[in-house]
């Protein structure tokens, strides 16, 4: 959704490009009939993906092939729910990625660590950060101070066992001080200590459901692991656009672009101190949420950065033609 559907839809609606997406591969004949300028594969390292790339490259050499990568596919945390499944399916994920990229013209990644990891696999690498769609997120409202105790929460899917272990003791120790709210994964060990446990929802319903949690403070723990270091700061963006201040782990995804958040080391004492300190000052708490919301709106709204996607998905020839046209336009203005 964040790396293909939303950018493609936004570009189509803005009239920048004609974009289509689907989950199944088109045969060479079907693709030839459609005659696209560019074909995009997202995290495509399966046998079927690589086979189709090879065929497209051989029989339709004029079509540009672009690879989207937004996760460190070959190195998942062992505590992730996806670890055994992906390790069994793609023991050779890194070599598969290298082979897939050999058929591609360009790689688009979501973070600098992913770009660094892929150096030497492909020459042309663009970094386009994850961003939020205005149409989805900009008008959402989340209320503050809706309970007698501060509402402190976390949201995420089922692969975050290692991350949540960082704050298990924090949740237990502060259970009488705050109302803990979990949305998605919630370890059994802390369920007796939390106020609300919300089941995950479909991606279409996710933004509205997240906003309805009405948090006063959000937490974003991440364990130190190469997979997490290569992740984007998407969780900060989703929390921030709702005006929630954030306490988070002090690792790369949350250090980028001077995000106005509270970063802490992954130990119980630092997490407890940070949470208690910010909650003790309601005015500072609200200001922190306002500052993060303003930061997200300034840097991370998708529709304000469609030119990055358009330029990266355009063919090399189109880029060159566009550059020539811009130079000609500038020269005409000067004359």
Short mmCIF file of C-alpha atoms in Angstrom, two decimals:
data_model
loop_
_atom_site.label_atom_id
_atom_site.label_comp_id
_atom_site.label_asym_id
_atom_site.label_seq_id
_atom_site.Cartn_x
_atom_site.Cartn_y
_atom_site.Cartn_z
CA UNK A 1 0.00 0.00 0.00
CA UNK A 2 2.64 2.55 0.98
CA UNK A 3 5.21 1.64 -1.67
CA UNK A 4 3.07 0.90 -4.73
CA UNK A 5 -0.68 1.36 -4.48
CA UNK A 6 -0.68 4.77 -2.85
CA UNK A 7 2.06 6.41 -4.96
CA UNK A 8 0.60 4.94 -8.17
CA UNK A 9 -2.92 6.05 -7.29
CA UNK A 10 -1.77 9.54 -6.32
CA UNK A 11 0.19 9.96 -9.56
CA UNK A 12 -2.76 8.79 -11.62
CA UNK A 13 -5.16 11.14 -9.85
CA UNK A 14 -2.74 14.04 -10.28
CA UNK A 15 -2.52 13.32 -14.01
CA UNK A 16 1.23 12.69 -13.86
CA UNK A 17 1.16 9.17 -15.26
CA UNK A 18 -1.11 6.28 -16.18
CA UNK A 19 -0.48 3.71 -13.45
CA UNK A 20 -1.90 0.24 -12.95
CA UNK A 21 -1.04 -2.40 -10.38
CA UNK A 22 -1.94 -6.02 -9.71
CA UNK A 23 -0.74 -9.09 -7.86
CA UNK A 24 -0.39 -11.47 -10.81
CA UNK A 25 2.27 -11.49 -13.50
CA UNK A 26 1.44 -10.60 -17.09
CA UNK A 27 2.77 -12.89 -19.77
CA UNK A 28 5.18 -11.41 -22.28
CA UNK A 29 2.37 -11.26 -24.84
CA UNK A 30 -0.03 -9.54 -22.43
CA UNK A 31 2.61 -7.02 -21.46
CA UNK A 32 3.52 -6.37 -25.10
CA UNK A 33 -0.12 -5.56 -25.84
CA UNK A 34 -0.23 -3.00 -23.03
CA UNK A 35 3.12 -1.47 -24.07
CA UNK A 36 4.02 0.20 -20.75
CA UNK A 37 7.11 2.38 -20.48
CA UNK A 38 7.95 0.87 -17.08
CA UNK A 39 7.21 -2.35 -15.21
CA UNK A 40 7.67 -2.42 -11.43
CA UNK A 41 8.32 -5.42 -9.16
CA UNK A 42 8.01 -5.02 -5.38
CA UNK A 43 10.27 -7.27 -3.27
CA UNK A 44 10.18 -9.72 -6.18
CA UNK A 45 12.63 -12.49 -5.33
CA UNK A 46 10.47 -15.58 -5.88
CA UNK A 47 11.24 -18.00 -8.73
CA UNK A 48 8.22 -16.69 -10.63
CA UNK A 49 9.29 -13.06 -10.20
CA UNK A 50 12.83 -13.67 -11.39
CA UNK A 51 11.64 -15.79 -14.31
CA UNK A 52 9.29 -13.03 -15.47
CA UNK A 53 12.00 -10.37 -15.18
CA UNK A 54 14.31 -12.51 -17.28
CA UNK A 55 11.64 -13.01 -19.94
CA UNK A 56 10.67 -9.33 -20.02
CA UNK A 57 14.32 -8.35 -20.38
CA UNK A 58 14.88 -10.83 -23.22
CA UNK A 59 11.71 -10.34 -25.27
CA UNK A 60 10.75 -6.75 -24.39
CA UNK A 61 14.12 -4.99 -23.98
CA UNK A 62 12.62 -1.54 -24.62
CA UNK A 63 10.53 -1.72 -21.42
CA UNK A 64 12.17 -0.36 -18.28
CA UNK A 65 12.16 -2.74 -15.30
CA UNK A 66 12.26 -1.22 -11.81
CA UNK A 67 12.59 -3.05 -8.50
CA UNK A 68 11.03 -1.70 -5.29
CA UNK A 69 12.69 -2.81 -2.05
CA UNK A 70 11.42 -1.71 1.34
CA UNK A 71 12.69 -4.40 3.73
CA UNK A 72 15.93 -6.25 4.43
CA UNK A 73 14.59 -9.50 2.99
CA UNK A 74 17.59 -11.67 3.84
CA UNK A 75 17.95 -10.81 7.52
CA UNK A 76 14.82 -10.86 9.70
CA UNK A 77 14.95 -10.83 13.52
CA UNK A 78 14.68 -14.38 14.86
CA UNK A 79 11.77 -13.41 17.12
CA UNK A 80 9.73 -12.15 14.17
CA UNK A 81 6.65 -14.21 13.35
CA UNK A 82 7.82 -14.19 9.72
CA UNK A 83 11.34 -15.46 10.46
CA UNK A 84 10.86 -19.23 10.07
CA UNK A 85 8.51 -18.85 7.10
CA UNK A 86 10.79 -16.58 5.09
CA UNK A 87 13.99 -18.32 6.12
CA UNK A 88 12.58 -21.63 4.88
CA UNK A 89 11.27 -20.11 1.65
CA UNK A 90 14.25 -17.87 0.85
CA UNK A 91 17.40 -19.18 2.47
CA UNK A 92 19.27 -17.58 -0.41
CA UNK A 93 17.35 -14.28 -0.35
CA UNK A 94 20.42 -12.09 -0.90
CA UNK A 95 21.61 -14.03 -3.96
CA UNK A 96 18.03 -14.03 -5.30
CA UNK A 97 17.92 -10.27 -4.89
CA UNK A 98 21.23 -9.89 -6.72
CA UNK A 99 19.95 -12.02 -9.59
CA UNK A 100 16.66 -10.11 -9.80
CA UNK A 101 18.46 -6.78 -9.88
CA UNK A 102 20.65 -8.01 -12.76
CA UNK A 103 17.53 -7.78 -14.96
CA UNK A 104 16.47 -4.34 -13.68
CA UNK A 105 17.29 -0.83 -14.81
CA UNK A 106 16.76 0.87 -11.49
CA UNK A 107 16.23 0.08 -7.81
CA UNK A 108 14.02 2.23 -5.58
CA UNK A 109 14.49 1.77 -1.84
CA UNK A 110 12.82 3.38 1.15
CA UNK A 111 15.91 4.01 3.31
CA UNK A 112 19.61 4.81 3.08
CA UNK A 113 20.71 1.53 4.80
CA UNK A 114 18.86 -0.46 2.10
CA UNK A 115 20.66 1.55 -0.58
CA UNK A 116 24.01 0.85 1.10
CA UNK A 117 23.22 -2.86 1.30
CA UNK A 118 22.49 -3.01 -2.43
CA UNK A 119 25.61 -1.18 -3.59
CA UNK A 120 27.40 -3.33 -6.13
CA UNK A 121 24.21 -5.17 -7.09
CA UNK A 122 22.90 -2.43 -9.40
CA UNK A 123 24.26 0.94 -10.48
CA UNK A 124 21.10 3.05 -10.44
CA UNK A 125 19.58 3.37 -6.94
CA UNK A 126 17.02 5.97 -5.85
CA UNK A 127 15.93 6.56 -2.26
CA UNK A 128 12.29 7.60 -1.85
CA UNK A 129 11.06 7.69 1.78
CA UNK A 130 7.69 6.39 2.89
CA UNK A 131 5.10 9.13 3.13
CA UNK A 132 1.43 9.49 4.04
CA UNK A 133 -1.40 10.35 1.64
CA UNK A 134 -3.16 13.60 2.41
CA UNK A 135 -6.44 12.11 1.22
CA UNK A 136 -6.18 9.37 3.86
CA UNK A 137 -4.52 10.98 6.86
CA UNK A 138 -4.75 14.77 6.73
CA UNK A 139 -8.30 15.16 8.03
CA UNK A 140 -8.24 12.46 10.72
CA UNK A 141 -8.99 13.65 14.24
CA UNK A 142 -7.67 12.04 17.42
CA UNK A 143 -8.83 13.35 20.79
CA UNK A 144 -6.63 14.07 23.80
CA UNK A 145 -7.19 13.60 27.54
CA UNK A 146 -10.11 11.22 27.14
CA UNK A 147 -9.46 9.25 30.33
CA UNK A 148 -8.69 9.94 33.96
CA UNK A 149 -5.23 8.50 33.36
CA UNK A 150 -3.00 9.28 30.36
CA UNK A 151 -3.63 6.93 27.44
CA UNK A 152 -0.31 5.47 26.29
CA UNK A 153 -0.27 3.07 23.37
CA UNK A 154 1.40 1.06 20.68
CA UNK A 155 0.22 -0.21 17.27
CA UNK A 156 1.70 -2.88 15.02
CA UNK A 157 1.32 -6.27 13.40
CA UNK A 158 2.31 -9.71 14.68
CA UNK A 159 6.05 -9.67 13.86
CA UNK A 160 7.14 -7.39 16.71
CA UNK A 161 7.76 -9.82 19.57
CA UNK A 162 11.37 -8.76 19.99
CA UNK A 163 10.47 -5.08 19.89
CA UNK A 164 7.72 -5.37 22.49
CA UNK A 165 9.92 -7.35 24.87
CA UNK A 166 11.81 -4.07 25.38
CA UNK A 167 8.83 -2.51 27.14
CA UNK A 168 7.17 -5.49 28.88
CA UNK A 169 8.55 -4.54 32.30
CA UNK A 170 7.76 -0.88 31.61
CA UNK A 171 4.11 -1.73 30.97
CA UNK A 172 3.92 -3.82 34.14
CA UNK A 173 5.48 -1.13 36.33
CA UNK A 174 3.32 1.72 35.01
CA UNK A 175 0.01 -0.14 34.81
CA UNK A 176 -1.41 1.84 37.77
CA UNK A 177 -0.16 5.18 36.39
CA UNK A 178 -1.43 5.07 32.78
CA UNK A 179 -4.02 3.32 30.65
CA UNK A 180 -2.06 1.15 28.24
CA UNK A 181 -3.68 0.67 24.82
CA UNK A 182 -2.45 -1.97 22.36
CA UNK A 183 -3.62 -2.22 18.75
CA UNK A 184 -2.60 -5.35 16.87
CA UNK A 185 -0.01 -7.52 18.56
CA UNK A 186 -0.09 -7.74 22.35
CA UNK A 187 2.08 -10.31 24.17
CA UNK A 188 0.10 -12.55 26.49
CA UNK A 189 2.41 -11.66 29.36
CA UNK A 190 1.21 -8.07 29.55
CA UNK A 191 -2.49 -8.48 28.78
CA UNK A 192 -3.42 -8.40 32.51
CA UNK A 193 -1.71 -5.00 32.78
CA UNK A 194 -3.30 -3.15 29.86
CA UNK A 195 -6.53 -1.18 29.64
CA UNK A 196 -7.49 -1.93 26.00
CA UNK A 197 -6.48 -4.59 23.48
CA UNK A 198 -7.70 -3.83 19.94
CA UNK A 199 -7.61 -6.44 17.17
CA UNK A 200 -5.89 -5.47 13.94
CA UNK A 201 -8.02 -4.38 10.98
CA UNK A 202 -7.75 -4.28 7.20
CA UNK A 203 -5.38 -1.69 5.79
CA UNK A 204 -8.30 0.36 4.44
CA UNK A 205 -9.73 0.75 7.95
CA UNK A 206 -6.38 1.12 9.68
CA UNK A 207 -5.94 4.94 9.68
CA UNK A 208 -9.39 5.65 11.12
CA UNK A 209 -9.03 2.87 13.69
CA UNK A 210 -5.62 4.15 14.74
CA UNK A 211 -6.97 7.68 15.20
CA UNK A 212 -9.85 6.36 17.33
CA UNK A 213 -7.41 5.14 20.00
CA UNK A 214 -7.21 8.77 21.23
CA UNK A 215 -3.74 8.41 22.70
CA UNK A 216 -1.96 11.02 24.78
CA UNK A 217 1.42 9.38 24.15
CA UNK A 218 2.63 6.71 21.72
CA UNK A 219 5.62 4.40 22.06
CA UNK A 220 7.78 2.93 19.31
CA UNK A 221 10.28 0.36 20.61
CA UNK A 222 12.66 -1.28 18.12
CA UNK A 223 15.29 -3.86 18.98
CA UNK A 224 18.83 -3.36 17.68
CA UNK A 225 18.93 -5.47 14.53
CA UNK A 226 20.00 -4.84 10.94
CA UNK A 227 16.43 -5.46 9.75
CA UNK A 228 15.11 -2.70 12.00
CA UNK A 229 17.97 -0.33 11.18
CA UNK A 230 16.98 -0.66 7.51
CA UNK A 231 13.31 0.08 8.25
CA UNK A 232 11.65 3.42 7.56
CA UNK A 233 10.26 5.85 10.12
CA UNK A 234 6.68 5.07 9.08
CA UNK A 235 5.49 4.44 12.63
CA UNK A 236 6.57 7.95 13.64
CA UNK A 237 4.69 9.38 10.68
CA UNK A 238 1.45 7.59 11.53
CA UNK A 239 1.66 8.58 15.19
CA UNK A 240 2.79 12.10 14.39
CA UNK A 241 0.10 13.00 11.86
CA UNK A 242 -2.43 12.31 14.62
CA UNK A 243 -0.69 14.76 16.95
CA UNK A 244 0.68 12.11 19.32
CA UNK A 245 4.04 12.74 21.00
CA UNK A 246 6.35 9.73 20.76
CA UNK A 247 8.90 7.98 22.95
CA UNK A 248 10.98 5.66 20.76
CA UNK A 249 14.14 3.59 20.60
CA UNK A 250 17.25 5.53 19.69
CA UNK A 251 18.13 3.69 16.47
CA UNK A 252 18.52 4.80 12.85
CA UNK A 253 14.94 4.91 11.50
CA UNK A 254 13.93 7.27 14.30
CA UNK A 255 17.06 9.43 14.14
CA UNK A 256 16.51 10.67 10.58
CA UNK A 257 15.63 14.21 9.55
CA UNK A 258 15.67 15.56 13.11
CA UNK A 259 12.29 14.15 14.09
CA UNK A 260 11.00 15.93 17.26
CA UNK A 261 10.58 12.77 19.31
CA UNK A 262 12.00 11.47 22.60
CA UNK A 263 14.67 8.86 21.85
CA UNK A 264 15.80 6.47 24.57
CA UNK A 265 18.19 3.56 24.98
CA UNK A 266 16.60 0.15 25.05
CA UNK A 267 16.63 -0.37 28.80
CA UNK A 268 13.87 -0.27 31.39
CA UNK A 269 15.23 2.67 33.37
CA UNK A 270 15.46 5.02 30.39
CA UNK A 271 12.02 4.09 29.10
CA UNK A 272 10.41 4.59 32.51
CA UNK A 273 12.13 7.92 33.03
CA UNK A 274 11.17 9.27 29.59
CA UNK A 275 7.51 8.25 29.84
CA UNK A 276 7.06 9.57 33.37
CA UNK A 277 8.87 12.82 32.64
CA UNK A 278 6.84 13.78 29.56
CA UNK A 279 3.53 12.74 31.15
CA UNK A 280 4.27 14.89 34.21
CA UNK A 281 4.03 18.07 32.11
CA UNK A 282 0.70 18.15 30.20
CA UNK A 283 1.51 21.35 28.33
CA UNK A 284 4.89 19.99 27.17
CA UNK A 285 3.16 16.75 26.19
CA UNK A 286 0.66 18.54 23.95
CA UNK A 287 3.36 20.77 22.46
CA UNK A 288 5.46 17.71 21.62
CA UNK A 289 2.49 16.23 19.77
CA UNK A 290 1.85 19.48 17.89
CA UNK A 291 5.54 19.75 16.92
CA UNK A 292 5.64 16.19 15.57
CA UNK A 293 2.44 16.73 13.58
CA UNK A 294 3.88 19.89 12.01
CA UNK A 295 7.11 18.03 11.18
CA UNK A 296 5.23 15.22 9.44
CA UNK A 297 3.15 17.67 7.40
CA UNK A 298 6.25 19.60 6.38
CA UNK A 299 8.29 16.62 5.20
CA UNK A 300 6.16 13.52 4.71
CA UNK A 301 2.93 14.10 2.80
CA UNK A 302 2.94 12.02 -0.37
CA UNK A 303 1.17 14.45 -2.68
CA UNK A 304 3.85 17.07 -1.99
CA UNK A 305 6.56 14.72 -3.29
CA UNK A 306 5.05 12.99 -6.31
CA UNK A 307 7.82 14.43 -8.46
CA UNK A 308 10.28 12.06 -6.75
CA UNK A 309 8.21 9.02 -7.72
CA UNK A 310 7.50 10.33 -11.21
CA UNK A 311 11.14 11.07 -11.94
CA UNK A 312 12.31 7.72 -10.59
CA UNK A 313 9.72 5.67 -12.48
CA UNK A 314 10.29 7.54 -15.73
CA UNK A 315 12.55 6.01 -18.35
CA UNK A 316 16.09 7.28 -18.80
CA UNK A 317 15.07 8.66 -22.20
CA UNK A 318 12.13 10.51 -20.64
CA UNK A 319 14.40 11.94 -17.97
CA UNK A 320 16.79 13.17 -20.67
CA UNK A 321 13.97 14.66 -22.76
CA UNK A 322 12.53 16.35 -19.67
CA UNK A 323 15.93 17.78 -18.81
CA UNK A 324 16.35 19.14 -22.34
CA UNK A 325 12.88 20.68 -22.23
CA UNK A 326 13.62 22.35 -18.89
CA UNK A 327 16.91 23.75 -20.22
CA UNK A 328 15.16 25.07 -23.32
CA UNK A 329 12.47 26.68 -21.17
CA UNK A 330 15.06 28.33 -18.94
CA UNK A 331 16.97 29.62 -21.97
CA UNK A 332 13.77 31.07 -23.46
CA UNK A 333 13.03 32.86 -20.17
CA UNK A 334 16.57 34.29 -20.08
CA UNK A 335 16.35 35.49 -23.68
#
